[in-house]
Amino acid sequence: MKCQGNFVFKSFAHKDGGVFKNEKGEEIKYPASYTLKVDELMDNGDINERKFKVSEKQVVLINDLKSLEAYQKIILNFNVTIYATKISIEVDSVDVNVED
């Protein structure tokens, strides 16, 4: 399933991978990724900060996000996957030609 939303770009930063111990004491490795911070522009005028994780494998998306300027209006396109106990929302692409 696909969806999209109107946002204002804030920042895009790399986050190193690492290791942590779960409640059983087992080491869990997690890969490096990027964190995308945006402000969501709600229909009622409210603004909510949102953070999205972007995989290092999404090279085209990463290059597009690196070219954005702070406070630039953008449209984010998402892939939505519905599971039995959760919903996953993954950033798929960004549109920068946003009309006011």
CSV table of C-alpha atoms in Angstrom, one decimal:
chain,number,residue,atom,x,y,z
A,1,MET,CA,0.0,0.0,0.0
A,2,LYS,CA,1.2,3.5,-0.7
A,3,CYS,CA,0.6,6.9,1.0
A,4,GLN,CA,2.1,10.3,1.1
A,5,GLY,CA,2.3,13.4,3.3
A,6,ASN,CA,3.3,17.0,3.4
A,7,PHE,CA,6.4,17.8,5.4
A,8,VAL,CA,9.1,20.4,6.1
A,9,PHE,CA,12.6,19.0,5.9
A,10,LYS,CA,14.7,19.6,9.1
A,11,SER,CA,17.7,17.3,9.0
A,12,PHE,CA,19.2,14.1,7.6
A,13,ALA,CA,22.0,12.4,9.6
A,14,HIS,CA,24.0,9.1,9.5
A,15,LYS,CA,23.8,6.8,12.5
A,16,ASP,CA,26.5,4.2,13.0
A,17,GLY,CA,25.6,0.6,13.6
A,18,GLY,CA,26.3,-1.1,16.9
A,19,VAL,CA,25.5,-3.8,19.4
A,20,PHE,CA,23.3,-3.9,22.5
A,21,LYS,CA,22.3,-6.6,24.9
A,22,ASN,CA,18.6,-7.7,25.1
A,23,GLU,CA,16.8,-8.7,28.3
A,24,LYS,CA,18.3,-12.2,28.0
A,25,GLY,CA,21.8,-10.9,27.8
A,26,GLU,CA,22.3,-11.8,24.2
A,27,GLU,CA,24.2,-9.4,21.9
A,28,ILE,CA,22.0,-7.9,19.2
A,29,LYS,CA,23.7,-6.2,16.2
A,30,TYR,CA,22.0,-3.4,14.3
A,31,PRO,CA,23.1,-1.9,11.0
A,32,ALA,CA,24.1,1.6,10.3
A,33,SER,CA,21.3,3.8,8.9
A,34,TYR,CA,20.2,7.4,8.5
A,35,THR,CA,17.7,9.4,10.5
A,36,LEU,CA,15.4,11.8,8.6
A,37,LYS,CA,13.8,14.5,10.7
A,38,VAL,CA,10.8,16.5,9.4
A,39,ASP,CA,7.9,18.5,10.6
A,40,GLU,CA,4.5,17.1,9.5
A,41,LEU,CA,2.0,19.7,8.4
A,42,MET,CA,-1.4,18.6,9.6
A,43,ASP,CA,-4.7,19.6,7.9
A,44,ASN,CA,-5.8,21.4,11.1
A,45,GLY,CA,-2.7,23.6,11.1
A,46,ASP,CA,-0.8,21.7,13.8
A,47,ILE,CA,2.9,20.8,13.3
A,48,ASN,CA,4.3,17.5,14.6
A,49,GLU,CA,8.0,16.5,14.4
A,50,ARG,CA,8.5,13.0,12.9
A,51,LYS,CA,11.6,10.9,12.6
A,52,PHE,CA,12.1,8.1,10.0
A,53,LYS,CA,14.9,5.6,9.7
A,54,VAL,CA,16.3,5.2,6.2
A,55,SER,CA,18.4,2.1,5.2
A,56,GLU,CA,21.9,2.6,3.7
A,57,LYS,CA,20.6,0.4,0.9
A,58,GLN,CA,18.2,3.2,-0.3
A,59,VAL,CA,21.0,5.0,-2.3
A,60,VAL,CA,18.7,7.0,-4.6
A,61,LEU,CA,16.6,8.2,-1.7
A,62,ILE,CA,19.7,9.1,0.3
A,63,ASN,CA,21.1,11.2,-2.5
A,64,ASP,CA,17.8,13.0,-2.9
A,65,LEU,CA,17.6,13.7,0.8
A,66,LYS,CA,21.2,15.0,1.0
A,67,SER,CA,20.3,17.6,-1.6
A,68,LEU,CA,17.5,19.2,0.5
A,69,GLU,CA,17.8,22.5,2.3
A,70,ALA,CA,16.6,23.1,5.8
A,71,TYR,CA,12.9,24.1,6.1
A,72,GLN,CA,12.3,23.1,2.4
A,73,LYS,CA,8.7,21.9,1.8
A,74,ILE,CA,8.6,18.3,0.6
A,75,ILE,CA,6.2,15.4,0.0
A,76,LEU,CA,7.3,12.1,1.3
A,77,ASN,CA,6.0,8.9,-0.4
A,78,PHE,CA,5.7,5.8,1.8
A,79,ASN,CA,5.3,2.1,1.4
A,80,VAL,CA,2.9,0.8,4.1
A,81,THR,CA,2.9,-2.9,5.1
A,82,ILE,CA,0.2,-4.2,7.5
A,83,TYR,CA,1.2,-7.2,9.6
A,84,ALA,CA,-0.9,-9.1,12.2
A,85,THR,CA,0.5,-7.1,15.2
A,86,LYS,CA,2.1,-4.0,13.6
A,87,ILE,CA,2.2,-1.6,10.7
A,88,SER,CA,5.4,-0.7,9.0
A,89,ILE,CA,5.8,2.7,7.2
A,90,GLU,CA,9.0,3.0,5.1
A,91,VAL,CA,10.0,6.2,3.2
A,92,ASP,CA,10.1,5.3,-0.5
A,93,SER,CA,10.8,8.6,-2.2
A,94,VAL,CA,10.7,12.4,-1.9
A,95,ASP,CA,9.1,15.0,-4.1
A,96,VAL,CA,10.6,18.5,-3.9
A,97,ASN,CA,8.4,20.4,-6.3
A,98,VAL,CA,5.8,21.4,-3.7
A,99,GLU,CA,3.3,24.2,-4.5
A,100,ASP,CA,2.4,26.6,-1.6
